[in-house]
Structure formats: structure tokens, C-alpha cells
Coordinates of C-alpha atoms in Angstrom, one line a residue:
Chain A
M782 CA -12.8 8.5 6.1
D783 CA -9.2 9.4 6.8
Q784 CA -8.2 11.2 4.1
Q785 CA -4.0 9.7 3.9
T786 CA -1.2 10.1 1.5
G787 CA -1.1 8.1 -1.4
G788 CA 2.1 6.7 0.5
S789 CA 1.5 6.4 3.6
A790 CA -1.8 4.4 2.6
D791 CA 0.2 1.8 0.5
D792 CA 3.4 1.9 2.5
D793 CA 0.7 0.5 5.2
R794 CA -1.1 -1.7 3.2
A795 CA 2.6 -2.9 2.3
R796 CA 4.0 -3.3 6.0
K797 CA 0.4 -5.6 6.5
L798 CA 1.2 -7.6 4.1
R799 CA 4.7 -8.3 5.3
Q800 CA 3.1 -8.2 9.0
K801 CA 1.3 -11.1 7.5
R802 CA 3.3 -13.2 6.5
I803 CA 5.8 -13.3 9.3
G804 CA 2.9 -13.8 11.0
D805 CA 1.5 -17.3 8.7
Q806 CA 4.8 -19.0 8.7
L807 CA 5.5 -18.4 12.8
R808 CA 2.0 -19.7 13.0
R809 CA 3.6 -22.9 10.9
L810 CA 6.9 -22.9 13.1
Y811 CA 4.3 -22.8 16.4
D812 CA 1.2 -24.3 15.2
E813 CA 2.8 -28.8 16.3
V814 CA 2.8 -26.8 20.5
T815 CA -1.6 -27.0 19.8
E816 CA -1.8 -30.7 18.9
E817 CA 0.2 -31.3 21.5
A818 CA -1.9 -33.2 25.3
V819 CA -1.8 -30.6 27.6
P820 CA -0.4 -31.4 30.3
E821 CA -2.3 -33.1 33.1
E822 CA -1.2 -31.0 35.4
F823 CA -2.1 -27.7 34.2
L824 CA -5.9 -29.1 34.4
N825 CA -5.2 -30.5 37.8
L826 CA -4.5 -26.4 38.8
L827 CA -7.7 -25.6 37.6
E828 CA -9.5 -28.3 39.0
Q829 CA -7.8 -27.0 42.2
A830 CA -8.7 -23.3 41.4
D831 CA -12.4 -24.4 41.0
N832 CA -12.3 -26.0 44.0
S833 CA -10.8 -22.9 46.0
K834 CA -13.9 -21.1 44.5
N835 CA -16.1 -22.8 45.6
K836 CA -14.7 -22.5 49.0
Q837 CA -15.2 -18.9 49.1
Chain B
M902 CA -19.1 -22.7 34.2
S903 CA -16.4 -24.1 35.9
L904 CA -11.7 -23.0 34.9
V905 CA -11.4 -26.1 33.5
E906 CA -14.2 -25.9 31.1
Q907 CA -13.8 -22.3 30.6
F908 CA -9.9 -22.0 30.7
G909 CA -9.2 -25.5 28.9
P910 CA -9.7 -25.2 25.3
H911 CA -7.2 -21.9 25.4
L912 CA -4.4 -23.5 27.4
P913 CA -2.7 -25.5 24.2
F914 CA -2.9 -22.1 21.9
L915 CA -1.3 -20.2 25.4
R916 CA 1.2 -22.5 24.8
R917 CA 1.5 -22.0 21.8
Y918 CA 2.2 -18.6 23.2
A919 CA 4.3 -19.1 26.0
R920 CA 6.9 -20.0 23.7
A921 CA 6.8 -17.7 21.2
L922 CA 7.4 -15.8 23.8
T923 CA 9.8 -16.8 26.1
G924 CA 11.5 -19.3 23.3
S925 CA 11.3 -22.5 24.5
Q926 CA 9.0 -24.7 25.4
E927 CA 10.4 -25.7 28.9
S928 CA 10.2 -22.2 29.8
G929 CA 6.8 -21.0 28.7
D930 CA 5.5 -24.6 30.5
S931 CA 7.1 -23.1 33.8
Y932 CA 5.4 -19.3 33.1
I933 CA 2.0 -21.1 33.0
R934 CA 2.8 -23.1 35.5
A935 CA 3.3 -20.5 38.0
S936 CA -0.2 -18.4 36.7
L937 CA -2.0 -21.5 37.4
T938 CA -0.9 -22.3 40.7
A939 CA -1.4 -18.5 41.4
L940 CA -4.0 -18.1 40.3
A941 CA -5.4 -22.0 41.7
E942 CA -4.6 -20.0 45.0
D943 CA -6.4 -16.9 44.6
P944 CA -8.8 -17.6 42.1
S945 CA -10.3 -13.9 42.6
Q946 CA -7.5 -12.8 40.4
V947 CA -8.8 -13.4 37.2
S948 CA -11.1 -11.7 35.2
D949 CA -14.5 -13.0 35.6
E950 CA -16.0 -10.0 32.8
L951 CA -13.8 -11.1 29.6
P952 CA -14.2 -13.2 27.3
A953 CA -11.8 -16.0 28.8
R954 CA -9.3 -16.7 26.6
Q955 CA -8.8 -13.2 26.2
A956 CA -8.7 -13.2 30.6
L957 CA -6.9 -16.4 30.7
Y958 CA -3.6 -14.4 27.9
R959 CA -4.1 -11.7 30.6
F960 CA -3.7 -13.4 33.5
F961 CA -0.3 -15.1 31.7
H962 CA 0.6 -11.7 31.0
V963 CA 0.5 -10.2 34.3
I964 CA 3.0 -13.0 36.3
W965 CA 5.4 -13.5 32.7
G966 CA 5.3 -9.3 33.1
S967 CA 6.5 -9.3 36.3
T968 CA 8.7 -12.1 36.9
G969 CA 9.9 -13.3 33.3
A970 CA 9.9 -10.6 30.9
R971 CA 13.4 -10.4 30.3
L972 CA 15.7 -8.4 26.8
E973 CA 18.0 -11.7 25.5
R974 CA 20.7 -10.6 23.8
P975 CA 21.6 -14.1 21.9
G976 CA 24.3 -15.5 20.9
G977 CA 24.6 -17.8 18.2
A978 CA 22.9 -18.3 14.8
M979 CA 19.6 -15.7 14.8
T980 CA 16.8 -18.0 13.9
P981 CA 13.2 -16.7 14.0
E982 CA 13.3 -17.9 18.2
T983 CA 16.6 -16.0 18.7
R984 CA 15.4 -13.2 16.2
L985 CA 12.4 -12.5 18.6
Q986 CA 13.8 -13.1 21.8
A987 CA 15.8 -9.7 20.1
L988 CA 12.6 -7.7 20.5
A989 CA 11.6 -6.0 24.0
P990 CA 9.1 -8.0 26.2
I991 CA 6.4 -6.0 25.4
E992 CA 6.8 -5.0 21.3
R993 CA 7.4 -8.9 21.5
Q994 CA 4.3 -9.5 23.2
A995 CA 1.8 -7.2 20.9
F996 CA 3.5 -8.8 17.9
L997 CA 3.5 -11.9 18.8
L998 CA -0.5 -11.4 20.4
T999 CA -1.0 -10.1 17.0
A1000 CA 0.8 -12.4 13.7
L1001 CA 0.8 -15.7 15.9
E1002 CA -2.8 -15.2 18.2
G1003 CA -4.8 -13.3 15.9
F1004 CA -6.3 -11.2 18.8
Q1005 CA -7.7 -8.4 17.5
V1006 CA -5.8 -4.9 18.2
S1007 CA -8.2 -4.5 20.9
E1008 CA -8.0 -7.8 22.3
A1009 CA -4.0 -7.2 22.3
A1010 CA -4.5 -4.4 24.3
T1011 CA -7.0 -5.4 27.2
I1012 CA -4.6 -8.5 27.3
L1013 CA -1.6 -6.2 27.8
G1014 CA -3.6 -3.4 30.5
K1015 CA -2.5 -0.8 26.9
T1016 CA -4.5 1.4 24.0
V1017 CA -4.5 0.5 21.1
Q1018 CA -3.0 4.2 20.0
Q1019 CA -0.2 1.7 22.2
V1020 CA -0.4 -1.6 20.4
E1021 CA -0.9 -0.6 17.7
E1022 CA 3.5 1.3 18.3
L1023 CA 3.9 -1.8 19.8
I1024 CA 3.3 -3.9 17.0
A1025 CA 5.2 -1.2 14.0
K1026 CA 8.1 -0.9 16.7
A1027 CA 8.5 -4.6 16.9
H1028 CA 8.6 -4.9 13.2
T1029 CA 10.3 -2.0 12.1
D1030 CA 13.5 -3.9 14.9
I1031 CA 12.5 -7.3 13.7
E1032 CA 14.0 -5.4 9.9
D1033 CA 16.5 -4.2 11.6
T1034 CA 18.1 -6.8 13.1
L1035 CA 17.5 -8.6 9.2
S1036 CA 19.0 -6.2 7.7
T1037 CA 21.8 -7.3 4.7
K1038 CA 23.5 -7.5 1.2
V1039 CA 21.5 -8.4 -1.9
L1040 CA 21.9 -9.4 -5.4
I1041 CA 20.4 -9.4 -7.6
I1042 CA 20.0 -12.0 -10.8
E1043 CA 18.7 -9.5 -13.9
D1044 CA 19.4 -8.9 -17.3
E1045 CA 16.6 -6.6 -17.5
P1046 CA 17.6 -2.9 -16.8
V1047 CA 14.0 -2.0 -15.7
I1048 CA 12.7 -5.3 -13.7
A1049 CA 16.2 -4.3 -11.9
A1050 CA 16.0 -0.7 -11.2
D1051 CA 12.7 -1.5 -9.7
L1052 CA 14.3 -5.0 -7.5
E1053 CA 16.7 -2.8 -6.2
S1054 CA 15.1 0.3 -5.8
L1055 CA 12.8 -2.2 -3.1
V1056 CA 15.2 -3.4 -1.9
E1057 CA 17.1 0.1 -0.4
E1058 CA 13.5 1.3 0.4
L1059 CA 13.5 -1.7 2.9
G1060 CA 16.9 -0.5 4.0
H1061 CA 19.5 -3.8 2.9
E1062 CA 22.4 -2.8 0.9
V1063 CA 22.7 -4.9 -3.3
T1064 CA 25.7 -5.7 -3.9
G1065 CA 25.0 -5.4 -7.5
N1066 CA 23.0 -6.6 -10.4
A1067 CA 24.2 -9.3 -12.2
T1068 CA 22.9 -10.5 -15.9
T1069 CA 24.7 -13.5 -16.2
H1070 CA 25.3 -16.9 -14.6
T1071 CA 29.1 -16.1 -14.4
E1072 CA 28.8 -12.6 -13.6
A1073 CA 26.4 -13.8 -11.0
V1074 CA 28.6 -16.7 -9.4
A1075 CA 32.0 -14.3 -9.8
M1076 CA 29.7 -11.4 -7.7
A1077 CA 28.2 -13.5 -4.7
R1078 CA 32.2 -15.1 -4.6
A1079 CA 33.7 -11.4 -4.4
N1080 CA 31.0 -9.9 -2.2
P1081 CA 29.2 -12.5 -0.6
P1082 CA 25.1 -11.3 -0.6
G1083 CA 22.6 -11.3 2.4
L1084 CA 19.8 -12.8 -0.3
I1085 CA 19.8 -13.0 -3.2
L1086 CA 16.6 -12.3 -6.0
C1087 CA 17.0 -14.4 -9.0
D1088 CA 15.5 -14.4 -12.5
I1089 CA 15.4 -18.0 -14.7
Q1090 CA 17.1 -17.0 -17.8
L1091 CA 19.5 -14.8 -18.2
A1092 CA 21.3 -12.5 -20.6
D1093 CA 22.8 -14.4 -22.9
N1094 CA 20.8 -17.7 -22.4
S1095 CA 22.1 -18.7 -18.9
S1096 CA 20.3 -20.5 -16.0
G1097 CA 19.7 -18.4 -13.2
I1098 CA 19.1 -21.5 -11.7
E1099 CA 22.3 -23.0 -12.6
A1100 CA 23.9 -20.0 -11.2
A1101 CA 22.0 -20.4 -7.9
H1102 CA 23.0 -23.7 -7.9
E1103 CA 25.9 -22.8 -7.9
I1104 CA 26.8 -20.5 -5.5
L1105 CA 24.6 -22.1 -2.9
E1106 CA 27.0 -25.0 -2.5
E1107 CA 29.7 -22.1 -1.5
L1108 CA 27.4 -19.9 0.4
D1109 CA 23.9 -21.1 2.9
V1110 CA 21.6 -18.0 1.4
P1111 CA 17.6 -17.6 0.8
I1112 CA 17.3 -17.4 -2.7
I1113 CA 14.2 -15.6 -3.9
F1114 CA 13.3 -16.6 -7.9
I1115 CA 11.3 -13.4 -9.5
T1116 CA 10.4 -15.2 -12.6
A1117 CA 8.0 -15.3 -15.6
F1118 CA 8.3 -19.0 -16.0
P1119 CA 7.4 -20.2 -12.9
E1120 CA 6.8 -24.1 -14.0
R1121 CA 10.9 -24.1 -14.6
L1122 CA 11.8 -24.6 -11.6
L1123 CA 8.5 -26.9 -9.8
T1124 CA 9.8 -29.0 -13.4
G1125 CA 12.8 -29.2 -12.7
E1126 CA 15.7 -29.7 -9.3
R1127 CA 15.2 -26.9 -7.5
P1128 CA 17.7 -25.6 -5.4
E1129 CA 16.7 -24.9 -1.2
P1130 CA 16.3 -22.4 0.4
T1131 CA 14.5 -20.9 -2.3
Y1132 CA 10.9 -18.8 -2.6
L1133 CA 9.2 -18.0 -6.2
I1134 CA 7.6 -15.6 -7.1
P1135 CA 6.2 -14.7 -10.1
K1136 CA 6.5 -12.0 -13.2
P1137 CA 4.9 -9.5 -14.1
F1138 CA 5.1 -9.2 -10.0
Q1139 CA 3.7 -6.7 -7.2
E1140 CA 6.4 -5.3 -5.1
N1141 CA 4.6 -6.0 -1.9
T1142 CA 4.2 -10.3 -3.1
V1143 CA 8.9 -9.4 -3.5
K1144 CA 8.6 -7.4 0.0
A1145 CA 6.7 -9.2 1.7
A1146 CA 8.7 -12.7 0.5
I1147 CA 12.3 -10.5 1.8
G1148 CA 10.9 -10.7 5.2
Q1149 CA 10.1 -14.2 5.5
A1150 CA 13.0 -15.1 3.0
L1151 CA 15.5 -12.5 5.9
F1152 CA 13.4 -14.2 9.0
F1153 CA 13.3 -18.2 8.6
H1154 CA 16.9 -18.0 7.1
P1155 CA 19.2 -18.3 10.3
S1156 CA 21.3 -15.8 9.1
S1157 CA 24.6 -15.6 6.9
E1158 CA 26.7 -13.3 10.2
S1159 CA 26.3 -15.8 12.5
V1160 CA 26.5 -18.9 10.4
A1161 CA 30.4 -17.5 9.6
A1162 CA 31.1 -16.9 12.7
E1163 CA 30.5 -20.6 13.8

């Protein structure tokens, strides 16, 4: 186990908690994007990539 | 397994990441398009040794890093989007990959081609930068001296300036008017039996400012007419909970400075 001073371990924990809260909020802000349908164009490009892979 | 099957399911999340990273969906999508076009031309560029999601993000990183990564100096109101854009690109990536996309630090390191320690440092730096941009003036409305002193020291630890400690409704309104704060910490029951909620309402009529209520009577806020924007912390509070709420309130509230400048 790492021996840390109480202060810096506490600071670290506090920092992690603040990061987590901001992360949760960010996800709420941006999550709607993941509900949208992916543009058809992107899937077509992946299909093209598959085709060129099979030719190689 | 085809690339469509491997990468297709991860595209909605890559779009979320690209949007947060670039500041708009349009711009995010155009970098994804560029990445996928490059992939279609030469599929051997993508790693088949990594788990699919990491491989996809890594490929996107290489394309974005070489063409899109810019340090933006946005004008206008500071929104969460513009705050993110103010981070150095590599910090922004390290921060978003872990905080938004939920990658482990080691996975983010693989995606970015950095060591775990480097990514940890980048995340810490991103966080310090965010807190710096959020540094503001704080008014404390609290009639119990010991609690007010606790709040004052934790606010100062976060690098903010305390403009004053009001103990009544009248004092709170006067202090907010004299020196407009960027954030208010507010108790609900004040010294002369006046109400923190009413003080908050009055201040909000003149000032667009986030308010964090810290109270032993959270039900009063939940049942009554609740001023927005507000955050609620029950007493007795954990210091870390208050610190996290402060970070959150400031990150997600347009800064009063830029609002005033408009």
C-alpha cells in the first residue's frame, strides 16, 4: 500500500469526486447524441473499408 | 468479423465524444467522416490487436490530432462547451475520454499513445485549468458563524474569493448588490428569522447567478417555490460534497462576467 499523508489522500479523493460530478453532468449534456441514428454515410464508409480489406 | 460489425456499435459514442471535443456536432461529424474515409482507403491502418472501441477512438485520435486539434479562444458567454474548448487539445482529450466516455486511464493512454502517468497528469492539469477558468467571487449567506467559517475556508481552498458573509435577508441583498458574486452559498433559515429562499429570489431578480442552498431543512426548498438555478445540499454537509457542487454549479452556469459583457 502506498503511504500517503492524510491531506493529499483527502485532496485526491476530493478532486476525484469533483471530476466525477462534472463527468456525470457532461454525460447528461451530451448523451442525447447517442440516441440519434448514426448517419448512413458513416456505415457506408465502414462497408467500403470492409470491401477494401477483403481485396487486400 | 467485419469492420461494420466491430465499429458500427461504437459510432454513437464516438459521435458524442467528437461533439464534446470539437464543440459542435457538425464539426465532430466531419472529423469522423475524415477518419472513416481514411479507413476506407486503407483499412490496414487500424489496429486489430486492440479492443474495437479503443481501436476506433485511437484511429480517430490520430486523424483529429493531425488536422483538427486547436486551442480555441472562444468569445461570448462561457458555456460548458466553450469551457471545454478552452482546454489544451490533449488535456481535453484525456479529460473527455475518461470523464465523458468512461475509459480507464490505461485505455485512454493507449488511445492517445501516452503513458498512464502522462494521462493522469493531463487529467489533473485539465481539471486545474477548468477550476481556474471557474474562479469567481462567492457570497456566503449563513447566520451560524462556525458553519460560515467552514464554508469560507473551503471556498478559498478552491481558489475563489469570498465577498462577504451575510446573516440576514436584508444584508444578503445589500451585499449582492454592492459586490455582485458569481456564486452564492445560501442557508435557508437566517438570523432574524428571515428566509434565505426569499433573499435568493430577490437577488435573482437582479443577477443571473447560481445558488447552492445548504440547509438542515431541505424539504422547505422542495415544497416551496424553488428559485432556479439552484443546487441543494443537506446539513450537516461533507466538505467534498460542497466542493463538488461548487465545481458543477460554475461549470454548467454561463459566467456572469461574460453575460454582463454581452
